[in-house]
XYZ file of C-alpha atoms in Angstrom:
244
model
C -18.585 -35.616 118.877
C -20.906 -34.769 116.175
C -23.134 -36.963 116.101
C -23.741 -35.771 119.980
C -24.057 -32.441 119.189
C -27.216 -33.645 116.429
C -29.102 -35.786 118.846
C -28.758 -32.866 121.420
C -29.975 -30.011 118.526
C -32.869 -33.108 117.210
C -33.706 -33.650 121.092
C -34.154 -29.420 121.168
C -35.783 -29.353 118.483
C -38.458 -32.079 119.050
C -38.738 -30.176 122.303
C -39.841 -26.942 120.731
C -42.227 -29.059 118.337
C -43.900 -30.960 120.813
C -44.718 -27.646 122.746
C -45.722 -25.431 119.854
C -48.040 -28.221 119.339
C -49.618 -28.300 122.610
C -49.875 -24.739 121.947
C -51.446 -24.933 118.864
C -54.031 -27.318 120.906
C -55.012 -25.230 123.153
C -55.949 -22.104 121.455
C -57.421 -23.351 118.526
C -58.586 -27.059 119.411
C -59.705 -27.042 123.408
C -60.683 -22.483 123.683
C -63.612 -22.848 121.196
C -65.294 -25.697 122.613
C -64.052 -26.058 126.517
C -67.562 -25.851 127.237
C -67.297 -29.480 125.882
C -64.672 -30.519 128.104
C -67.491 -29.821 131.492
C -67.969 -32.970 132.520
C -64.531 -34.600 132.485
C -63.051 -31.274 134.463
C -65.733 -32.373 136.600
C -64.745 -35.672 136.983
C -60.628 -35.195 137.146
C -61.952 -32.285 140.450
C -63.591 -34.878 141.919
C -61.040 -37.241 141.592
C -58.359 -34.978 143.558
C -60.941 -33.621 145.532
C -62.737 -36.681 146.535
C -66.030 -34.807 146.902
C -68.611 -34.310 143.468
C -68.067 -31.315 141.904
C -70.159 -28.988 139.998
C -69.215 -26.129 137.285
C -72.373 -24.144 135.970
C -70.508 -23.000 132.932
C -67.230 -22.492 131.524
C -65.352 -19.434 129.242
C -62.307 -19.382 127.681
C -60.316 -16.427 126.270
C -56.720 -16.503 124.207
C -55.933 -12.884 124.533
C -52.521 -13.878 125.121
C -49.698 -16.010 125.317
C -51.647 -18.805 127.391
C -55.383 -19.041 127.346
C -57.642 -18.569 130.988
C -60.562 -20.831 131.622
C -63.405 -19.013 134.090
C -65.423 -21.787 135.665
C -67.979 -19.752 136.831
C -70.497 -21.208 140.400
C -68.447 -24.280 141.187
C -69.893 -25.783 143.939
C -68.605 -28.877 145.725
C -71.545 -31.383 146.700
C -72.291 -32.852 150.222
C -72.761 -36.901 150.442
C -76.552 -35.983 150.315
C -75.868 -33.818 147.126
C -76.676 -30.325 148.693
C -74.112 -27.338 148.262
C -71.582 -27.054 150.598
C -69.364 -24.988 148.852
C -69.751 -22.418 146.516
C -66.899 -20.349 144.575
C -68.381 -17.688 142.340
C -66.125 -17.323 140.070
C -62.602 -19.383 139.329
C -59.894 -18.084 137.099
C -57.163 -20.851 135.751
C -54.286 -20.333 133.235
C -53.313 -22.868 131.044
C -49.371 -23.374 129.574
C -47.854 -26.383 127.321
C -45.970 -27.318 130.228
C -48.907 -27.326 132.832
C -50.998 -29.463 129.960
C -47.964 -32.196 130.299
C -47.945 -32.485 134.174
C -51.902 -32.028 134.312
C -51.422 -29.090 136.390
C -52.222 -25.051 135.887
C -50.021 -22.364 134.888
C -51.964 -20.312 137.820
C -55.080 -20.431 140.120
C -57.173 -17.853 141.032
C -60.242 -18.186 143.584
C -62.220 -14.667 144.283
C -63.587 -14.104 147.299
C -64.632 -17.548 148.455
C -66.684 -17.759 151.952
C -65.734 -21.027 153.915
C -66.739 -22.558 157.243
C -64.787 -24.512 159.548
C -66.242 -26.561 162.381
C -65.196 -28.633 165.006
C -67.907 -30.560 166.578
C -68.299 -31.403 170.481
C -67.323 -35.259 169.283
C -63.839 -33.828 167.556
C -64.784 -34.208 164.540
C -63.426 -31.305 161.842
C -66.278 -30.334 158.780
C -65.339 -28.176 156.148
C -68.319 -26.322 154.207
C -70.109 -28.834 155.212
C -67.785 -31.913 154.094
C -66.577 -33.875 156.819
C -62.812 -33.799 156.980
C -61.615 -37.326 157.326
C -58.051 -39.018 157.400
C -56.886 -40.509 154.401
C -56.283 -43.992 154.134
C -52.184 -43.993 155.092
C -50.216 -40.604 153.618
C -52.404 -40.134 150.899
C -54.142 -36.304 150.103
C -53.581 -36.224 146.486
C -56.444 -32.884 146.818
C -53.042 -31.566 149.421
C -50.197 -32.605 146.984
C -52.025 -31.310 143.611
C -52.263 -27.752 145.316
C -48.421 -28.164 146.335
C -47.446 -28.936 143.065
C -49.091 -25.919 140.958
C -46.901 -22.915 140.505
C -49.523 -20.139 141.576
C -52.121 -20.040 143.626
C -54.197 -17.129 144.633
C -57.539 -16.204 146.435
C -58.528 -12.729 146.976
C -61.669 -11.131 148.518
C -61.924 -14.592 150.835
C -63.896 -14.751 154.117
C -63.293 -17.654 156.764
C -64.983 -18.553 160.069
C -64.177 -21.113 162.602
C -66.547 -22.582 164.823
C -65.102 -24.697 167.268
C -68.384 -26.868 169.168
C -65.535 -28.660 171.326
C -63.943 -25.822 173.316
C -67.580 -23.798 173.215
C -65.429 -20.894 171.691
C -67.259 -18.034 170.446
C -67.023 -18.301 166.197
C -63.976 -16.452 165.050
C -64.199 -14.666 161.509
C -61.571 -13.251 159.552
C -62.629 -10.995 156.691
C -61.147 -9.868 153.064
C -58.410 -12.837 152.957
C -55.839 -12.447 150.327
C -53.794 -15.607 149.886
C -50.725 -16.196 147.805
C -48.777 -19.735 147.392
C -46.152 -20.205 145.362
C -44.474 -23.493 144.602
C -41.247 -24.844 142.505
C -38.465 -27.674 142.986
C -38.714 -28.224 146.333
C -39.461 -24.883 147.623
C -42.920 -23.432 149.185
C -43.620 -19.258 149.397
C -46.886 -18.172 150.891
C -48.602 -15.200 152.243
C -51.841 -14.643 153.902
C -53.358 -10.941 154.749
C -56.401 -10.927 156.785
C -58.779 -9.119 158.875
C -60.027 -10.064 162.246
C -62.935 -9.072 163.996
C -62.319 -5.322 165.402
C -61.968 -6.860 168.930
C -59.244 -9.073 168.081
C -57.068 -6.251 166.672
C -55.906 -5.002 162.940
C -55.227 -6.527 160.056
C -52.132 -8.418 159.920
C -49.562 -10.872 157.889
C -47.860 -13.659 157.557
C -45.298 -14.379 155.179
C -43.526 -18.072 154.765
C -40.485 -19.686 152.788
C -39.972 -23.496 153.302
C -38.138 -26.287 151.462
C -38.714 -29.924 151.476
C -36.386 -32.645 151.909
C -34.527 -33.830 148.871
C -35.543 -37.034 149.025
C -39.494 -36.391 149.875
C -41.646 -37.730 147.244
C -44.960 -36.192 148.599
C -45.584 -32.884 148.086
C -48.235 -32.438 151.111
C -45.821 -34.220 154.139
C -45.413 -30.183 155.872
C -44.008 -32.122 158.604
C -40.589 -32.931 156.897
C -40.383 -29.021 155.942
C -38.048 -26.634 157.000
C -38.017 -22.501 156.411
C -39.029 -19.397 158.251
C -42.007 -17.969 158.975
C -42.714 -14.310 159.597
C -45.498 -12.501 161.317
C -46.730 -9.266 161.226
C -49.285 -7.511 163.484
C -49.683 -3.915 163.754
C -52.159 -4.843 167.153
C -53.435 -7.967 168.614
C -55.173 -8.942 171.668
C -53.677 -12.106 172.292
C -55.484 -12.418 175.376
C -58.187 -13.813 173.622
C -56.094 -16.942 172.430
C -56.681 -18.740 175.357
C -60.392 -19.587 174.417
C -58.941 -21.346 171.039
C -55.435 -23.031 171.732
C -53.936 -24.507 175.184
């Protein structure tokens, strides 16, 4: 049928525009003054976050293909306003098809330092926020991360301090973190190091799929996959201070 065959080349077509478009956007409409765009990135982080965020200043470069924003000192505000977390410096790539789902192209953190605490009540504070349950299903900050195609921290440092089981604080030290996500499917990797007594550094490597019919991104229950471990040495004796 040919006049099939034109709506499919027109649909193509209007495609291509509508991206080279976006394109065109981005390097020459949103690069030169994304400094101007602060406070609504501001506002659309603290929307999936839930928390205020701050960004101390924003670059943008168009070397290539996609343009990178660097929001350099984002820091994520405490319900008395204080700093309770603090990423140097965050690297994001931007794509025509990331601008139409409000998304990234990639992620990058470097080296982020974060805190998690369990108080002797059970109650679970990260950097400083207070981690509460959402209302029903609902983590929108859970299903945005889920739904970008890379994510990556490097250079990370994490400590958990857990008031409840008077545990001593456990640290692990240059984190590397990789999470990739498409249709459906969820690949991660975490490299860390412990604290000397615990043992070496060591990995873990995950592939999982959702459900075909899940419609939330962040329900990890309904996943299914494999998960692999690697540990060159590990005094799991220690485990029983942390975990029943």
């Amino acid at each position: 049928n040919v006049r099939l065959v034109k709506s499919a080349v027109a649909g193509v077509l209007a495609g291509w525009l509508l991206l080279l478009a976006i394109w065109a956007v981005l390097h020459w409409a949103i690069v030169p003054r994304i400094d101007e765009f602060r406070p609504a990135l501001e506002r659309q982080a603290e929307r999936v976050l839930g928390v205020p965020v701050r960004i101390a200043a924003i670059s943008a470069h168009s070397d290539g293909v996609f343009p990178t924003l660097e929001l350099h000192d984002l820091a994520l505000l405490d319900a008395q306003g204080h700093q309770a977390l603090r990423l140097p410096r965050v690297v994001a790539a931007l794509s025509p098809r990331s601008v139409l789902r409000l998304g990234l192209e990639q992620l990058v953190i470097e080296q982020p330092e974060l805190d998690l605490r369990r108080t002797p009540d059970g109650r679970l504070w990260v950097a400083g926020l207070e981690l509460r349950p959402s209302p029903g299903d609902d983590k929108p900050a859970a299903d945005w991360l889920l739904s970008q195609p890379e994510v990556l921290i490097t250079g990370g440092r994490l400590r958990w301090v857990d008031e409840l089981r008077q545990a001593p604080a456990l640290q692990l030290t240059a984190v590397d973190f990789l999470l990739r996500n498409s249709a459906r499917r969820h690949a991660m990797r975490l490299d860390a190091t412990p604290d000397p007594a615990w043992g070496q550094r060591f990995s873990l490597r995950g592939q999982f799929r959702q459900p075909l019919l899940s419609t939330q991104e962040s329900r990890w229950q309904d996943w299914s996959g494999q998960l692999f471990a690697d540990f060159a040495q590990l005094d799991v004796s220690r485990l029983h201070q942390y975990v029943d």
